[in-house]
């Protein structure tokens, strides 16, 4: 079951990045924490993060971590803008829409008859250490490469209360 969810998550992310943002990703396998988090001196030290909560048959959240520079390019592609014509708020809007598309498509693929309620997505900027601190051992993490950038998608399911 977990592997089926992971496979659906990966295929959903690949499809949305390619069709909606003209951004091609390669899934990464077996990366360590050190591989995933650039040094403080790197360009990718600023992460654009989009978070969305879901409730229904299952509840939890989905987070997408994008290097800021990749987020700018994706917003330009999504909006059809020329290079350097996108504003910061448009990049944040794109990230929120991305989280909405990935989460909605993921759950509609996993359970075609189920009902899942999505909260309004939020976006924020964080650094490497904050990103590393947000990912827990129980989270489902999928990482992707886009040229020299790493995209991380994290699916967190809330614990089911015991009676």
PDB file of C-alpha atoms in Angstrom:
ATOM      1  CA  UNK A   1       0.000   0.000   0.000  1.00  0.00           C
ATOM      2  CA  UNK A   2       2.747   2.462   0.947  1.00  0.00           C
ATOM      3  CA  UNK A   3       4.688   1.666  -2.226  1.00  0.00           C
ATOM      4  CA  UNK A   4       1.558   2.203  -4.353  1.00  0.00           C
ATOM      5  CA  UNK A   5       1.053   5.618  -2.739  1.00  0.00           C
ATOM      6  CA  UNK A   6       4.708   6.508  -3.348  1.00  0.00           C
ATOM      7  CA  UNK A   7       4.499   5.453  -7.015  1.00  0.00           C
ATOM      8  CA  UNK A   8       1.327   7.497  -7.484  1.00  0.00           C
ATOM      9  CA  UNK A   9       2.929  10.498  -5.771  1.00  0.00           C
ATOM     10  CA  UNK A  10       5.991  10.309  -8.031  1.00  0.00           C
ATOM     11  CA  UNK A  11       3.971   9.926 -11.243  1.00  0.00           C
ATOM     12  CA  UNK A  12       1.613  12.753 -10.205  1.00  0.00           C
ATOM     13  CA  UNK A  13       4.512  15.129  -9.518  1.00  0.00           C
ATOM     14  CA  UNK A  14       6.269  14.248 -12.783  1.00  0.00           C
ATOM     15  CA  UNK A  15       3.088  14.736 -14.806  1.00  0.00           C
ATOM     16  CA  UNK A  16       2.125  18.087 -13.274  1.00  0.00           C
ATOM     17  CA  UNK A  17       5.618  19.571 -13.460  1.00  0.00           C
ATOM     18  CA  UNK A  18       5.910  18.575 -17.119  1.00  0.00           C
ATOM     19  CA  UNK A  19       2.429  19.425 -18.405  1.00  0.00           C
ATOM     20  CA  UNK A  20       1.672  22.556 -16.392  1.00  0.00           C
ATOM     21  CA  UNK A  21       5.129  24.089 -15.861  1.00  0.00           C
ATOM     22  CA  UNK A  22       7.224  22.660 -18.733  1.00  0.00           C
ATOM     23  CA  UNK A  23       9.710  21.510 -16.099  1.00  0.00           C
ATOM     24  CA  UNK A  24      11.231  18.068 -16.477  1.00  0.00           C
ATOM     25  CA  UNK A  25      12.204  16.139 -13.366  1.00  0.00           C
ATOM     26  CA  UNK A  26      14.085  12.914 -12.725  1.00  0.00           C
ATOM     27  CA  UNK A  27      13.167  10.939  -9.601  1.00  0.00           C
ATOM     28  CA  UNK A  28      16.080  10.535  -7.192  1.00  0.00           C
ATOM     29  CA  UNK A  29      16.529   7.265  -5.336  1.00  0.00           C
ATOM     30  CA  UNK A  30      18.570   6.606  -2.221  1.00  0.00           C
ATOM     31  CA  UNK A  31      19.702  10.139  -1.444  1.00  0.00           C
ATOM     32  CA  UNK A  32      20.879  10.940   2.046  1.00  0.00           C
ATOM     33  CA  UNK A  33      19.973  14.063   3.985  1.00  0.00           C
ATOM     34  CA  UNK A  34      23.368  15.531   3.172  1.00  0.00           C
ATOM     35  CA  UNK A  35      22.788  15.027  -0.560  1.00  0.00           C
ATOM     36  CA  UNK A  36      19.418  16.741  -0.413  1.00  0.00           C
ATOM     37  CA  UNK A  37      20.410  19.911   1.363  1.00  0.00           C
ATOM     38  CA  UNK A  38      22.848  22.280  -0.321  1.00  0.00           C
ATOM     39  CA  UNK A  39      25.447  24.138   1.680  1.00  0.00           C
ATOM     40  CA  UNK A  40      24.668  27.601   3.030  1.00  0.00           C
ATOM     41  CA  UNK A  41      26.783  29.127   0.273  1.00  0.00           C
ATOM     42  CA  UNK A  42      24.747  27.605  -2.546  1.00  0.00           C
ATOM     43  CA  UNK A  43      22.073  29.413  -4.537  1.00  0.00           C
ATOM     44  CA  UNK A  44      19.441  26.933  -3.365  1.00  0.00           C
ATOM     45  CA  UNK A  45      19.798  27.979   0.273  1.00  0.00           C
ATOM     46  CA  UNK A  46      16.433  29.747  -0.105  1.00  0.00           C
ATOM     47  CA  UNK A  47      13.574  27.288  -0.412  1.00  0.00           C
ATOM     48  CA  UNK A  48      10.129  28.245  -1.627  1.00  0.00           C
ATOM     49  CA  UNK A  49       7.781  25.978   0.288  1.00  0.00           C
ATOM     50  CA  UNK A  50       4.122  25.332  -0.450  1.00  0.00           C
ATOM     51  CA  UNK A  51       2.017  23.478   2.121  1.00  0.00           C
ATOM     52  CA  UNK A  52      -1.535  22.171   1.852  1.00  0.00           C
ATOM     53  CA  UNK A  53      -3.611  20.258   4.406  1.00  0.00           C
ATOM     54  CA  UNK A  54      -6.097  17.575   3.412  1.00  0.00           C
ATOM     55  CA  UNK A  55      -8.969  15.936   5.294  1.00  0.00           C
ATOM     56  CA  UNK A  56     -11.343  13.139   4.412  1.00  0.00           C
ATOM     57  CA  UNK A  57     -10.756   9.397   4.508  1.00  0.00           C
ATOM     58  CA  UNK A  58      -7.222  10.364   5.491  1.00  0.00           C
ATOM     59  CA  UNK A  59      -5.867  13.589   6.848  1.00  0.00           C
ATOM     60  CA  UNK A  60      -2.452  15.165   6.786  1.00  0.00           C
ATOM     61  CA  UNK A  61      -0.450  17.578   4.683  1.00  0.00           C
ATOM     62  CA  UNK A  62       1.638  17.786   1.560  1.00  0.00           C
ATOM     63  CA  UNK A  63       4.653  20.085   1.277  1.00  0.00           C
ATOM     64  CA  UNK A  64       6.674  20.949  -1.801  1.00  0.00           C
ATOM     65  CA  UNK A  65      10.156  22.435  -1.407  1.00  0.00           C
ATOM     66  CA  UNK A  66      11.526  24.255  -4.467  1.00  0.00           C
ATOM     67  CA  UNK A  67      14.772  26.185  -4.812  1.00  0.00           C
ATOM     68  CA  UNK A  68      13.702  29.820  -5.238  1.00  0.00           C
ATOM     69  CA  UNK A  69      15.384  30.101  -8.648  1.00  0.00           C
ATOM     70  CA  UNK A  70      13.462  27.094  -9.969  1.00  0.00           C
ATOM     71  CA  UNK A  71      10.234  28.580  -8.607  1.00  0.00           C
ATOM     72  CA  UNK A  72      10.862  31.753 -10.608  1.00  0.00           C
ATOM     73  CA  UNK A  73      11.391  29.778 -13.819  1.00  0.00           C
ATOM     74  CA  UNK A  74       8.287  27.660 -13.185  1.00  0.00           C
ATOM     75  CA  UNK A  75       6.167  30.779 -12.592  1.00  0.00           C
ATOM     76  CA  UNK A  76       7.460  32.292 -15.845  1.00  0.00           C
ATOM     77  CA  UNK A  77       6.611  29.072 -17.699  1.00  0.00           C
ATOM     78  CA  UNK A  78       3.172  28.771 -16.094  1.00  0.00           C
ATOM     79  CA  UNK A  79       2.229  32.389 -16.793  1.00  0.00           C
ATOM     80  CA  UNK A  80       3.891  32.575 -20.219  1.00  0.00           C
ATOM     81  CA  UNK A  81       6.108  35.489 -19.169  1.00  0.00           C
ATOM     82  CA  UNK A  82       9.453  36.519 -20.528  1.00  0.00           C
ATOM     83  CA  UNK A  83      12.514  35.993 -18.367  1.00  0.00           C
ATOM     84  CA  UNK A  84      12.828  38.405 -15.402  1.00  0.00           C
ATOM     85  CA  UNK A  85       9.207  39.563 -15.722  1.00  0.00           C
ATOM     86  CA  UNK A  86       7.733  37.601 -12.825  1.00  0.00           C
ATOM     87  CA  UNK A  87       7.135  39.190  -9.413  1.00  0.00           C
ATOM     88  CA  UNK A  88       7.656  37.527  -6.042  1.00  0.00           C
ATOM     89  CA  UNK A  89       3.917  37.264  -5.316  1.00  0.00           C
ATOM     90  CA  UNK A  90       3.378  35.525  -8.658  1.00  0.00           C
ATOM     91  CA  UNK A  91       6.043  32.972  -7.732  1.00  0.00           C
ATOM     92  CA  UNK A  92       4.279  32.372  -4.415  1.00  0.00           C
ATOM     93  CA  UNK A  93       0.906  32.064  -6.194  1.00  0.00           C
ATOM     94  CA  UNK A  94       2.410  29.477  -8.538  1.00  0.00           C
ATOM     95  CA  UNK A  95       3.776  27.457  -5.602  1.00  0.00           C
ATOM     96  CA  UNK A  96       0.383  27.433  -3.888  1.00  0.00           C
ATOM     97  CA  UNK A  97      -1.334  26.356  -7.112  1.00  0.00           C
ATOM     98  CA  UNK A  98       1.304  23.649  -7.590  1.00  0.00           C
ATOM     99  CA  UNK A  99       0.583  22.217  -4.124  1.00  0.00           C
ATOM    100  CA  UNK A 100      -3.145  22.314  -4.852  1.00  0.00           C
ATOM    101  CA  UNK A 101      -2.715  20.506  -8.191  1.00  0.00           C
ATOM    102  CA  UNK A 102      -0.393  17.815  -6.813  1.00  0.00           C
ATOM    103  CA  UNK A 103      -2.524  17.100  -3.740  1.00  0.00           C
ATOM    104  CA  UNK A 104      -5.823  17.119  -5.630  1.00  0.00           C
ATOM    105  CA  UNK A 105      -4.534  14.892  -8.417  1.00  0.00           C
ATOM    106  CA  UNK A 106      -2.848  12.527  -5.965  1.00  0.00           C
ATOM    107  CA  UNK A 107      -6.015  11.807  -4.028  1.00  0.00           C
ATOM    108  CA  UNK A 108      -8.307  11.699  -7.050  1.00  0.00           C
ATOM    109  CA  UNK A 109      -5.979   9.073  -8.534  1.00  0.00           C
ATOM    110  CA  UNK A 110      -5.664   7.044  -5.324  1.00  0.00           C
ATOM    111  CA  UNK A 111      -9.395   6.960  -4.593  1.00  0.00           C
ATOM    112  CA  UNK A 112     -11.635   7.989  -7.472  1.00  0.00           C
ATOM    113  CA  UNK A 113     -14.804   7.789  -5.343  1.00  0.00           C
ATOM    114  CA  UNK A 114     -13.397   9.205  -2.122  1.00  0.00           C
ATOM    115  CA  UNK A 115     -13.916  12.730  -0.899  1.00  0.00           C
ATOM    116  CA  UNK A 116     -10.935  14.761   0.228  1.00  0.00           C
ATOM    117  CA  UNK A 117     -11.181  18.347   1.393  1.00  0.00           C
ATOM    118  CA  UNK A 118      -8.193  20.563   0.651  1.00  0.00           C
ATOM    119  CA  UNK A 119      -7.429  23.626   2.733  1.00  0.00           C
ATOM    120  CA  UNK A 120      -6.157  26.800   1.109  1.00  0.00           C
ATOM    121  CA  UNK A 121      -2.457  26.264   0.360  1.00  0.00           C
ATOM    122  CA  UNK A 122       0.171  28.468   1.989  1.00  0.00           C
ATOM    123  CA  UNK A 123       3.630  29.403   0.768  1.00  0.00           C
ATOM    124  CA  UNK A 124       6.705  30.609   2.609  1.00  0.00           C
ATOM    125  CA  UNK A 125      10.451  30.997   2.299  1.00  0.00           C
ATOM    126  CA  UNK A 126      12.751  28.913   4.476  1.00  0.00           C
ATOM    127  CA  UNK A 127      16.453  28.094   4.693  1.00  0.00           C
ATOM    128  CA  UNK A 128      18.275  24.764   4.533  1.00  0.00           C
ATOM    129  CA  UNK A 129      18.216  24.128   8.274  1.00  0.00           C
ATOM    130  CA  UNK A 130      14.497  24.826   8.538  1.00  0.00           C
ATOM    131  CA  UNK A 131      13.807  22.436   5.665  1.00  0.00           C
ATOM    132  CA  UNK A 132      15.876  19.703   7.227  1.00  0.00           C
ATOM    133  CA  UNK A 133      14.103  20.167  10.572  1.00  0.00           C
ATOM    134  CA  UNK A 134      10.641  19.862   9.011  1.00  0.00           C
ATOM    135  CA  UNK A 135      11.118  16.377   7.565  1.00  0.00           C
ATOM    136  CA  UNK A 136      10.449  13.555  10.027  1.00  0.00           C
ATOM    137  CA  UNK A 137      11.327   9.846   9.769  1.00  0.00           C
ATOM    138  CA  UNK A 138       7.656   8.839   9.301  1.00  0.00           C
ATOM    139  CA  UNK A 139       7.103  11.205   6.359  1.00  0.00           C
ATOM    140  CA  UNK A 140       6.898   9.936   2.786  1.00  0.00           C
ATOM    141  CA  UNK A 141       9.609  11.846   0.940  1.00  0.00           C
ATOM    142  CA  UNK A 142      10.055  11.926  -2.828  1.00  0.00           C
ATOM    143  CA  UNK A 143      12.970  13.825  -4.314  1.00  0.00           C
ATOM    144  CA  UNK A 144      13.531  14.886  -7.883  1.00  0.00           C
ATOM    145  CA  UNK A 145      16.314  16.509  -9.884  1.00  0.00           C
ATOM    146  CA  UNK A 146      15.752  19.328 -12.331  1.00  0.00           C
ATOM    147  CA  UNK A 147      19.126  20.018 -13.884  1.00  0.00           C
ATOM    148  CA  UNK A 148      21.266  20.938 -10.854  1.00  0.00           C
ATOM    149  CA  UNK A 149      18.317  21.648  -8.518  1.00  0.00           C
ATOM    150  CA  UNK A 150      16.578  19.297  -6.080  1.00  0.00           C
ATOM    151  CA  UNK A 151      12.802  19.357  -5.559  1.00  0.00           C
ATOM    152  CA  UNK A 152      11.450  17.649  -2.444  1.00  0.00           C
ATOM    153  CA  UNK A 153       7.828  16.576  -1.957  1.00  0.00           C
ATOM    154  CA  UNK A 154       6.751  15.413   1.505  1.00  0.00           C
ATOM    155  CA  UNK A 155       3.482  13.645   2.303  1.00  0.00           C
ATOM    156  CA  UNK A 156       2.590  13.567   5.996  1.00  0.00           C
ATOM    157  CA  UNK A 157      -0.365  11.595   7.267  1.00  0.00           C
ATOM    158  CA  UNK A 158      -1.849  12.412  10.650  1.00  0.00           C
ATOM    159  CA  UNK A 159      -1.753   9.674  13.239  1.00  0.00           C
ATOM    160  CA  UNK A 160      -4.991   7.760  13.595  1.00  0.00           C
ATOM    161  CA  UNK A 161      -6.266   8.107  17.169  1.00  0.00           C
ATOM    162  CA  UNK A 162      -6.509   4.848  19.075  1.00  0.00           C
ATOM    163  CA  UNK A 163      -9.780   4.170  20.914  1.00  0.00           C
TER     164      UNK A 163
END
